[in-house]
GROMACS .gro file of C-alpha atoms in nm:
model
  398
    1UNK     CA    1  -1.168  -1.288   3.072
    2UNK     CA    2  -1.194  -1.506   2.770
    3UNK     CA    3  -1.479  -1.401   2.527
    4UNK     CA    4  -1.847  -1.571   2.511
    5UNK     CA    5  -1.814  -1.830   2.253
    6UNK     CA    6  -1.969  -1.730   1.938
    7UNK     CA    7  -1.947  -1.348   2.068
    8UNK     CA    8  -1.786  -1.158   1.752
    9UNK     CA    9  -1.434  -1.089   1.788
   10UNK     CA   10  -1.347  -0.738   1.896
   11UNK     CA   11  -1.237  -0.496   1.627
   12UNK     CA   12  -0.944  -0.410   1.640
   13UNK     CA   13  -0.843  -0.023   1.666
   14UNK     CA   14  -0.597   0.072   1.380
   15UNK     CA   15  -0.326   0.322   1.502
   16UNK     CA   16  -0.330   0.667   1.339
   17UNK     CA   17  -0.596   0.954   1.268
   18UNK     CA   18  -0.929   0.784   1.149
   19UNK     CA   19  -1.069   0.894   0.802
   20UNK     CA   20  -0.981   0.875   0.443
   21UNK     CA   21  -0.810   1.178   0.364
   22UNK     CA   22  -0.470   1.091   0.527
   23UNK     CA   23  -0.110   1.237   0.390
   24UNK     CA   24   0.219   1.064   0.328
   25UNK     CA   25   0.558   1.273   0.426
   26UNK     CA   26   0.860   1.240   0.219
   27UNK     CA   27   1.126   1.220   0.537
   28UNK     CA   28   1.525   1.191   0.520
   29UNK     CA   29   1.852   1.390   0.589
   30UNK     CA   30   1.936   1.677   0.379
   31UNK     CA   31   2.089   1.599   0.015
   32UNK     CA   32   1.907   1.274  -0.043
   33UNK     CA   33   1.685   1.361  -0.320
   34UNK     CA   34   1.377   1.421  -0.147
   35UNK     CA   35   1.258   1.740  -0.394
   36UNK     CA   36   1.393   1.586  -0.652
   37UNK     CA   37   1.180   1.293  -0.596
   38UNK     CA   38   0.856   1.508  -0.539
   39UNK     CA   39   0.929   1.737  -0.831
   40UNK     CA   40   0.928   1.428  -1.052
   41UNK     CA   41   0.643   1.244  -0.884
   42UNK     CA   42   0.398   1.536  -0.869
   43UNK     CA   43   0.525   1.738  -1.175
   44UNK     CA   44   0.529   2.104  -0.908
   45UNK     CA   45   0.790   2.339  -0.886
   46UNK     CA   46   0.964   2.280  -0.543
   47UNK     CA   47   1.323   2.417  -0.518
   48UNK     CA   48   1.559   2.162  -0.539
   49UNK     CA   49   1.871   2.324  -0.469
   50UNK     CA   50   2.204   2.176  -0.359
   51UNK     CA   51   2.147   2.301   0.026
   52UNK     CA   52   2.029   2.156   0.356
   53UNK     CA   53   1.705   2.379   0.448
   54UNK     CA   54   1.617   2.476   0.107
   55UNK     CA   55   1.247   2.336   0.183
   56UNK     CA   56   1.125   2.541   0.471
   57UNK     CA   57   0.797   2.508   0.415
   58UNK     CA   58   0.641   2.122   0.351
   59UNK     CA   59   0.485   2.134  -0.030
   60UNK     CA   60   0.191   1.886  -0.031
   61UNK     CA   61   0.009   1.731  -0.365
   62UNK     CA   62  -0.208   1.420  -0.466
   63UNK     CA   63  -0.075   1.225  -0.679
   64UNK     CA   64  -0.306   0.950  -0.866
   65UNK     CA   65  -0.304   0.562  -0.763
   66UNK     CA   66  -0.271   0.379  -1.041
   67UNK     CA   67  -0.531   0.084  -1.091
   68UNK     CA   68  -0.579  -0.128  -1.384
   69UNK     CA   69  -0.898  -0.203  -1.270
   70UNK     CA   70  -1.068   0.169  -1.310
   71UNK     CA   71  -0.872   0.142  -1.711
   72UNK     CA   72  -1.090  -0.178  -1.775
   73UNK     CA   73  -1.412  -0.005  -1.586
   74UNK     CA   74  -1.326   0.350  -1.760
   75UNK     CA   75  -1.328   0.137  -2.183
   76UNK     CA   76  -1.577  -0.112  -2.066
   77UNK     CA   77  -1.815   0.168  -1.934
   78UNK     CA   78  -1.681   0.483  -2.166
   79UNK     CA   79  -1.851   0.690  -1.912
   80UNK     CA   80  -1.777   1.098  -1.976
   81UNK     CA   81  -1.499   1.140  -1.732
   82UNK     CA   82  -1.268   0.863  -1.501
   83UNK     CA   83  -1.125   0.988  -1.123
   84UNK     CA   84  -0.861   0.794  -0.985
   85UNK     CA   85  -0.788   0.747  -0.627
   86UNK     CA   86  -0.534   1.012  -0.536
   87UNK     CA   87  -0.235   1.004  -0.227
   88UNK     CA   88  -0.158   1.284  -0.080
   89UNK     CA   89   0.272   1.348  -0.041
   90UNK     CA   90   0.422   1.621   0.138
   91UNK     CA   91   0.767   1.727   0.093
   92UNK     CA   92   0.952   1.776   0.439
   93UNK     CA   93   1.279   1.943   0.461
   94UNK     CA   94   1.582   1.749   0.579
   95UNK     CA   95   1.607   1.652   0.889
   96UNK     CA   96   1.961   1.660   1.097
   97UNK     CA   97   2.122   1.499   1.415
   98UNK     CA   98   2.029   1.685   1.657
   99UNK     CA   99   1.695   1.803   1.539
  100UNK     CA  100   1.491   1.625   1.828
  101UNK     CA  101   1.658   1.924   2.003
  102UNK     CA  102   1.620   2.184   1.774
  103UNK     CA  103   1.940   2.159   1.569
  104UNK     CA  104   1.868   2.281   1.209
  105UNK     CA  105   1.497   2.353   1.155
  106UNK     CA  106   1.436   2.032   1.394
  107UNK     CA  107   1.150   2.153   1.582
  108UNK     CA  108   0.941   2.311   1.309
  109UNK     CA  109   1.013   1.968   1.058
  110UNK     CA  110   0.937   1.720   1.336
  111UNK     CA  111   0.608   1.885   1.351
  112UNK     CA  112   0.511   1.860   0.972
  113UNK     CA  113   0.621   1.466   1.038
  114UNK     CA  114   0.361   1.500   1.336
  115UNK     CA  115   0.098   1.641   1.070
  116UNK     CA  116   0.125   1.312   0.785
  117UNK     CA  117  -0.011   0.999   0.880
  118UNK     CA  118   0.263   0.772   0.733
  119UNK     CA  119   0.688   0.812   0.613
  120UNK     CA  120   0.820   0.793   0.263
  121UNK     CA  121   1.164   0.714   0.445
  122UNK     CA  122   1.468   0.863   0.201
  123UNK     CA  123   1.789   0.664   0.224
  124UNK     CA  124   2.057   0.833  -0.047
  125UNK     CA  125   2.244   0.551  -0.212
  126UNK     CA  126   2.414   0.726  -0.478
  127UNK     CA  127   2.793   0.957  -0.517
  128UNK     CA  128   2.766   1.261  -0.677
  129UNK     CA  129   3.035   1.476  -0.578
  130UNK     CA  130   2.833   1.814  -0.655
  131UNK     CA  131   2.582   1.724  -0.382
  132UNK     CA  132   2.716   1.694  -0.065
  133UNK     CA  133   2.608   1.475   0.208
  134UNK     CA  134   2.546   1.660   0.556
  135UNK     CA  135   2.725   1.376   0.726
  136UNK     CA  136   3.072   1.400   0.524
  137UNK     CA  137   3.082   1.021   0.392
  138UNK     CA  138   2.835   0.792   0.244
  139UNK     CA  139   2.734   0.554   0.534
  140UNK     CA  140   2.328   0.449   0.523
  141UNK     CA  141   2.350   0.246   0.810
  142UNK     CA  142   2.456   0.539   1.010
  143UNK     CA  143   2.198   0.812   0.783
  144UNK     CA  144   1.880   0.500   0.879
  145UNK     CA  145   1.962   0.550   1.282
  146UNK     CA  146   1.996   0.923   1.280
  147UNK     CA  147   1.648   0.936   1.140
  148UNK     CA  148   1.493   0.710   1.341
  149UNK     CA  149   1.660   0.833   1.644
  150UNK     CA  150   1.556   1.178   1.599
  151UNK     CA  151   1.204   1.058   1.591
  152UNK     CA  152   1.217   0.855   1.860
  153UNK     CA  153   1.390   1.111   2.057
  154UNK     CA  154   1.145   1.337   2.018
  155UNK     CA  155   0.832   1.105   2.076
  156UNK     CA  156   0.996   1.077   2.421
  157UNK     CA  157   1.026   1.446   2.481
  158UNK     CA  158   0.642   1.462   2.399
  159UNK     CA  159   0.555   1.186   2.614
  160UNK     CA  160   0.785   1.307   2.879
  161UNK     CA  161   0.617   1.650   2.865
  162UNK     CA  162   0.283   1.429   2.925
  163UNK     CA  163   0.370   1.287   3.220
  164UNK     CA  164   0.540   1.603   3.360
  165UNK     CA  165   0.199   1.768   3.309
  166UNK     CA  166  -0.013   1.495   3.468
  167UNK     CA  167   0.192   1.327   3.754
  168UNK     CA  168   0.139   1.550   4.053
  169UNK     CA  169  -0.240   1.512   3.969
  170UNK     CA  170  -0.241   1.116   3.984
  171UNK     CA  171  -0.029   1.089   4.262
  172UNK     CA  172  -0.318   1.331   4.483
  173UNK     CA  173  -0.588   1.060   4.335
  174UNK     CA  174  -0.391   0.811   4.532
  175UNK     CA  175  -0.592   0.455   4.503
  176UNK     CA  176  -0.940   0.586   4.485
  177UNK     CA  177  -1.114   0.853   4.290
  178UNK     CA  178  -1.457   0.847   4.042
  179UNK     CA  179  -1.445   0.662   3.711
  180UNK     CA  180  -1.316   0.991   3.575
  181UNK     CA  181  -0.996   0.959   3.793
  182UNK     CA  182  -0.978   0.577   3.674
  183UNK     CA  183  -0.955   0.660   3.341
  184UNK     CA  184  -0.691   0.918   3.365
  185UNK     CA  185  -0.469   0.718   3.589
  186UNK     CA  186  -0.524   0.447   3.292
  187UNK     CA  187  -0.423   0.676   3.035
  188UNK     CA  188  -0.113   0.812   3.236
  189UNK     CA  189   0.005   0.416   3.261
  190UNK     CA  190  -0.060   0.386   2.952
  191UNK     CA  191   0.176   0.672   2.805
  192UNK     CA  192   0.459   0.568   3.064
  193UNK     CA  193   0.473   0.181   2.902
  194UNK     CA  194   0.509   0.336   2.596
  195UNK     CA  195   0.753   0.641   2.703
  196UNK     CA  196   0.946   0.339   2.817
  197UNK     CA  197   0.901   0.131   2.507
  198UNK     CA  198   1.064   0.404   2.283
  199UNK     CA  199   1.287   0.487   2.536
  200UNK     CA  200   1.418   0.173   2.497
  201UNK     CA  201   1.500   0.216   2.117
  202UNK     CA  202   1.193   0.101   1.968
  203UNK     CA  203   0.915   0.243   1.749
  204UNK     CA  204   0.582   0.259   1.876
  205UNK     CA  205   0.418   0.061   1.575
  206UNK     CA  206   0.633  -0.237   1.662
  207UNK     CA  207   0.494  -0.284   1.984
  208UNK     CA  208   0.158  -0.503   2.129
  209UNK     CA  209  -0.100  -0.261   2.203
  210UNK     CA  210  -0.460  -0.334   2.321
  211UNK     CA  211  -0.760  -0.128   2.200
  212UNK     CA  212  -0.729   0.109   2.492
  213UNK     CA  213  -0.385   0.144   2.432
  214UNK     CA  214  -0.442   0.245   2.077
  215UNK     CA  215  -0.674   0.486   2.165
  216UNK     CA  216  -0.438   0.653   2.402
  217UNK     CA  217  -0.138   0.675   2.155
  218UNK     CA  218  -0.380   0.801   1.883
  219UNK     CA  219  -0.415   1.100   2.138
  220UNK     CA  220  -0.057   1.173   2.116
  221UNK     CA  221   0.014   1.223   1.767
  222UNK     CA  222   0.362   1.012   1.791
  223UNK     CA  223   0.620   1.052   1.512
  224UNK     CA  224   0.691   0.642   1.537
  225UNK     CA  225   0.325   0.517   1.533
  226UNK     CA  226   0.328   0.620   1.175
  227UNK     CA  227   0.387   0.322   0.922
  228UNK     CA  228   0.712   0.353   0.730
  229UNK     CA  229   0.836   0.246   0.367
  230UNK     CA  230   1.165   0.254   0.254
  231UNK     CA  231   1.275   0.488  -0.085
  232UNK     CA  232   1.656   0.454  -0.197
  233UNK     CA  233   1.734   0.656  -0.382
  234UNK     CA  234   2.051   0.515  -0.636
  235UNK     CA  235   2.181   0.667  -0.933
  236UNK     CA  236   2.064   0.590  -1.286
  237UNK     CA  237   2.315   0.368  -1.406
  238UNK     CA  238   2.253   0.152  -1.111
  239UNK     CA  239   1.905   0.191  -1.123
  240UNK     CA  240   1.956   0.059  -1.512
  241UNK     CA  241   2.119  -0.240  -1.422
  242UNK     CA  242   1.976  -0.342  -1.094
  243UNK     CA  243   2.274  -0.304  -0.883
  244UNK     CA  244   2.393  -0.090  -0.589
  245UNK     CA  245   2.639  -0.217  -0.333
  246UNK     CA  246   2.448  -0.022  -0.072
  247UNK     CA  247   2.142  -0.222  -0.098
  248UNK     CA  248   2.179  -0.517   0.091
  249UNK     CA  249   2.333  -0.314   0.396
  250UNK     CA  250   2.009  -0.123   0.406
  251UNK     CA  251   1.798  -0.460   0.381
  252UNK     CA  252   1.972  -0.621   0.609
  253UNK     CA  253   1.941  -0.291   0.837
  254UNK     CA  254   1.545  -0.303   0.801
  255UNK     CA  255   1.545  -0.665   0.832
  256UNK     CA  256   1.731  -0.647   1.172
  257UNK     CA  257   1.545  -0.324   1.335
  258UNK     CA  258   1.243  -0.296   1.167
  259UNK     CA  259   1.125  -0.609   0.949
  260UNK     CA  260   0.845  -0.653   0.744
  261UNK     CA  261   0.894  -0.276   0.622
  262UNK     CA  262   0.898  -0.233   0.254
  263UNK     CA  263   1.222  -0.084   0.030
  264UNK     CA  264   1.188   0.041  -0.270
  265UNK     CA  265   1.462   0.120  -0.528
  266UNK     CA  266   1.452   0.392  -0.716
  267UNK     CA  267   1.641   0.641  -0.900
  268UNK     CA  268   1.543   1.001  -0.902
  269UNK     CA  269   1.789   1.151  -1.153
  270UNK     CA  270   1.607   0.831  -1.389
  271UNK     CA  271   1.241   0.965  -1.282
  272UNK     CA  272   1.347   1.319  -1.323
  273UNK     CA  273   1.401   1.268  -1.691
  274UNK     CA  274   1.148   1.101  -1.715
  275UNK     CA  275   0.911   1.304  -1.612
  276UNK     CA  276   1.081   1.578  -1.816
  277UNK     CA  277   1.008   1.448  -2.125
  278UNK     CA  278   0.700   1.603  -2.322
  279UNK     CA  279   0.480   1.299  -2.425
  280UNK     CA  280   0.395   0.957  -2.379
  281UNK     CA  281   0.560   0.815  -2.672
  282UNK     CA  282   0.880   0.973  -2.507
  283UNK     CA  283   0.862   0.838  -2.193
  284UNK     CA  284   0.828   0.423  -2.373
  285UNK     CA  285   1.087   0.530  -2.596
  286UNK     CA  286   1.317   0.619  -2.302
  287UNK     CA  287   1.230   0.352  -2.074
  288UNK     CA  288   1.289   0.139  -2.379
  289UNK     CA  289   1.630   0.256  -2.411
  290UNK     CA  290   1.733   0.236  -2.036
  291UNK     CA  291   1.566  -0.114  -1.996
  292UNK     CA  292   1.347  -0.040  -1.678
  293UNK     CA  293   1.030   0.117  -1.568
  294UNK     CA  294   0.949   0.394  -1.308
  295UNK     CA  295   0.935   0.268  -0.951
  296UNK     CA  296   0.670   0.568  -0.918
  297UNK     CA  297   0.333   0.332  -0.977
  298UNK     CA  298   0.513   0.048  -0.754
  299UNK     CA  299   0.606   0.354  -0.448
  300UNK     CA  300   0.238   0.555  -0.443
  301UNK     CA  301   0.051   0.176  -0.447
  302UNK     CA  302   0.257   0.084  -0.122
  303UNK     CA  303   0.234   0.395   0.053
  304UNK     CA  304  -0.134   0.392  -0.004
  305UNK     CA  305  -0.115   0.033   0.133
  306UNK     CA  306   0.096   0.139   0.442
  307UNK     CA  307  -0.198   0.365   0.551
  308UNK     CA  308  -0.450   0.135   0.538
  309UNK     CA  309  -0.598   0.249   0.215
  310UNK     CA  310  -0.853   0.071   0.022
  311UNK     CA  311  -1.019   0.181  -0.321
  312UNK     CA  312  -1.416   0.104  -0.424
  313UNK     CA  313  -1.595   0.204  -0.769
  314UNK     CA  314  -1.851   0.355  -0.915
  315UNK     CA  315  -1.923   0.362  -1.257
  316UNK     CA  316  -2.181   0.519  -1.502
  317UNK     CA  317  -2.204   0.703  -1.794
  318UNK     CA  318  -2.123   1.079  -1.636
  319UNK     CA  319  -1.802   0.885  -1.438
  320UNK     CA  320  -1.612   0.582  -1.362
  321UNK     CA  321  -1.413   0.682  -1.037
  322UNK     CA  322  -1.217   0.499  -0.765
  323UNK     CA  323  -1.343   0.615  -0.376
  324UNK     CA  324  -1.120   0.591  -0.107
  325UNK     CA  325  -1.179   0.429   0.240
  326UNK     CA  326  -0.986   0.287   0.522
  327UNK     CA  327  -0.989  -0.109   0.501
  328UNK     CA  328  -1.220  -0.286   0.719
  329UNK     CA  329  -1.535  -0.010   0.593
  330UNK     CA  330  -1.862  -0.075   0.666
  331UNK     CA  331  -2.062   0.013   0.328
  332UNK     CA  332  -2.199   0.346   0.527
  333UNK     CA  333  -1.830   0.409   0.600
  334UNK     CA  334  -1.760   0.405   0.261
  335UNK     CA  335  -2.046   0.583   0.137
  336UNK     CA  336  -1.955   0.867   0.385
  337UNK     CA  337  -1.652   0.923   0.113
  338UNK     CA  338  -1.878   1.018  -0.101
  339UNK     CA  339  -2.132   1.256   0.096
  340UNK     CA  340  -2.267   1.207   0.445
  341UNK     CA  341  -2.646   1.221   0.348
  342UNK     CA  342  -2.566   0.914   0.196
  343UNK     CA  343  -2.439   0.707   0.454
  344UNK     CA  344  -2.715   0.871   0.692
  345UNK     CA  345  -3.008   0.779   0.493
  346UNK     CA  346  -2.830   0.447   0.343
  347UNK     CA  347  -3.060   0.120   0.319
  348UNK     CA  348  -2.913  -0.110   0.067
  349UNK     CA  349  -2.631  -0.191  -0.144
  350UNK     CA  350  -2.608  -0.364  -0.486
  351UNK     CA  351  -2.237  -0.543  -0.493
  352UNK     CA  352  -2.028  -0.655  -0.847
  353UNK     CA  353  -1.704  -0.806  -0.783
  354UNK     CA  354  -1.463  -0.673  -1.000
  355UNK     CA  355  -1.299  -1.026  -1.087
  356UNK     CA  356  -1.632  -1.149  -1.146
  357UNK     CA  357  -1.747  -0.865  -1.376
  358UNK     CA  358  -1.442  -0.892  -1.570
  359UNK     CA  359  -1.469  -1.304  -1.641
  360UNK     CA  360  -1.874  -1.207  -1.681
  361UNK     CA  361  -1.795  -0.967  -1.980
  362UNK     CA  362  -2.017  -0.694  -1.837
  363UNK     CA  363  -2.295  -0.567  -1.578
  364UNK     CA  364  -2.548  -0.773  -1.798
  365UNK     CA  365  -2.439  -1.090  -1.828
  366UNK     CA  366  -2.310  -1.100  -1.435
  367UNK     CA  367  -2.689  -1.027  -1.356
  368UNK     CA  368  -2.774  -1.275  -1.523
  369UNK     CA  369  -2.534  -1.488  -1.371
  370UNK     CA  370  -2.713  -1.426  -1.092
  371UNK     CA  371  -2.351  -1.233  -0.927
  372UNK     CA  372  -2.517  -0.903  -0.856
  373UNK     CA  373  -2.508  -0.922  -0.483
  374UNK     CA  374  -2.717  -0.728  -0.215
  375UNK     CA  375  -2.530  -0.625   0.088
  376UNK     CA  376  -2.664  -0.446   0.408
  377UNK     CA  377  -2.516  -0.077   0.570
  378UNK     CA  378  -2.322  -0.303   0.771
  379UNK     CA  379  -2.174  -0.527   0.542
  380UNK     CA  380  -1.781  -0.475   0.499
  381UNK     CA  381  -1.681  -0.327   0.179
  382UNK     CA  382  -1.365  -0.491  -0.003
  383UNK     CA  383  -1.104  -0.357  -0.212
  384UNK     CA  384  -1.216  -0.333  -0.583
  385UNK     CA  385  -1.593  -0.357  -0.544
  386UNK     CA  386  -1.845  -0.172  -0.786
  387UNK     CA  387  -2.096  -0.050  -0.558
  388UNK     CA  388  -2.487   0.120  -0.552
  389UNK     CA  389  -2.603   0.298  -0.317
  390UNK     CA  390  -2.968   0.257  -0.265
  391UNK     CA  391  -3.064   0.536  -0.009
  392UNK     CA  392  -3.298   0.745   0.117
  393UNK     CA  393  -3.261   1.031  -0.167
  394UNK     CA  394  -3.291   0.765  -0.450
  395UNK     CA  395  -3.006   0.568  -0.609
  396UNK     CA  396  -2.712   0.755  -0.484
  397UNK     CA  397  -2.431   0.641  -0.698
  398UNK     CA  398  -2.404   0.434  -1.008
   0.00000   0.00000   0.00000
């Protein structure tokens, strides 16, 4: 049935674990630079060695978003300390063919994949005849379907397992039964379109799902709900010169199976001497020298993007710090990332748009402008907005 006219629109239901504290996974076959790439981009100590399973365990760390906007905020405001936003990447061990059913470590990796919200997927585009690749040749094509297969593979065996559990009992409910039985003979029809979905070769976030349907995968924890970008990984000379002769075969592999996806080049030998290098006038001078920048600022801005990641402010003179909250917030959403007795006790909320703060000169003149804008608990936060929170204990946040 068609909605009441004027009647708001329904809201849609975002796939994926709600909150704001969600983790990226760095996922790819053995030898593709994966711990090279998290050593680099998180400045830890993960083994890197030249061998498949060398990272059993998954190592996790936050890694800042940068945002020009908190820069401007952090001189304009010289407050006594700045916070960025931070993302949260885990380093996964390879995964192998087979590992849907159990080859290699299979099992115990595809459940770290389970645990992250969203894929850093690793494609290796470089030679390097001291690292082997677990396959024998170079072939991307081939290493992009062996990933995704494994992870579709196993999202069946999971939902399989579901239904296993669960059909005997619908069947006794026959065409009857209390709304309790209605909803459980919705949910099972629910899992077995999307059982069949995969089964069929595609990944669960590709598909049309209603709210309800949503709601049900969310239950299941599915390795091909999560969103996915794109790393290759390419060797520093080709890194320097913006060319790789893998590169289009990969696009044209994402364009044709999963489009809309983003790829990223990026070199990890180039960020791992980068990061390597003692101070900042280092870094310029080598990125002079090699005529390119790090991909790193470019990679942890889309996979904060990917999981549906949004940034506010505050700013005052103790701190200037970016808060993170899913996209879509209501203002006592995002005041929840800050503490809950705010968001319980929230009344009111005094708005500056960054754009128009910036053009303004500063908090002054935009007031009186007349740009400092009062929004309710309701009210949908956007990306970039400077926010106080006028609350029950007092001004909250400035």
């Amino acid at each position: 049935m068609a909605p009441k006219k004027g009647a708001p629109a329904e809201e849609k239901v975002q796939l994926g674990r709600p909150g704001n504290n969600l983790k990226i996974g760095v996922v790819g076959l053995p030898n593709v630079g994966k711990s090279t790439f998290f050593n680099a981009i998180t400045n830890s100590a993960v083994a890197a060695e030249n061998y498949p399973f060398c990272t059993i365990d998954p190592e996790e760390s936050r890694v800042a978003v940068p945002d020009e906007r908190l820069d401007w905020l952090n001189e304009k405001v010289k407050p006594a300390g700045k916070t960025p936003a931070f993302l949260t990447v885990i380093d996964i061990a390879g995964l192998v063919k087979g590992a849907a059913e159990g080859a290699g470590l299979g099992n115990a990796f595809l459940s770290h994949i389970s645990a992250v919200d969203g894929i850093f997927h690793m494609i290796r585009a470089f030679t390097d005849p001291d690292v082997v690749h677990v396959e024998g040749e170079m072939d991307p094509a081939r290493d992009l379907e062996i990933i995704h297969n494994e992870l579709r593979l196993k999202d069946v065996a999971m939902l399989n397992k579901y239904i296993d559990l669960n059909q005997r009992v619908i069947d006794r409910m026959g065409g009857g039964g209390s709304v309790d039985d209605k909803k459980k003979k919705d949910e099972f029809a629910v899992v077995l379109r999307v059982r069949d979905w995969v089964a069929k070769g595609n990944d669960v976030r590709k598909g049309e799902w209603s709210n309800k349907d949503i709601e049900v995968i969310n239950s299941q924890s599915l390795l091909t709900a999560k969103p996915v970008t794109y790393l290759v990984n390419v060797s520093e000379k080709d890194y320097a010169r913006k060319k790789n002769k893998y590169l289009l075969l990969i696009k044209k592999w994402i364009d044709e199976n999963n489009p809309g996806d983003k790829l990223i080049p990026f070199s990890g030998v180039f960020e791992s001497n980068l990061a390597a290098l003692p101070d900042a006038a280092q870094r310029k001078a080598y990125t002079e020298e090699m005529k390119v920048e790090s991909a790193f600022p470019k990679i942890i801005t889309t996979g904060y993007d990917s999981l549906n990641l949004m940034h506010f402010f505050t700013a005052g003179e103790k701190e200037v710090r970016a808060w993170t909250c899913r996209k879509g917030a209501k203002m006592n959403e995002a005041a929840r990332s800050i503490h809950n007795d705010i968001a319980d006790s929230l009344i009111q909320v005094d708005v500056m748009k960054f754009d128009e703060l910036k053009a303004a000169g500063g908090e002054a003149e935009l007031k009186a402008a007349g740009r400092l804008l009062t929004r309710s608990k309701d009210a949908i936060i956007e990306d970039g907005d400077i926010v106080y929170f006028r609350s029950g204990l007092g001004r909250a946040k400035k």
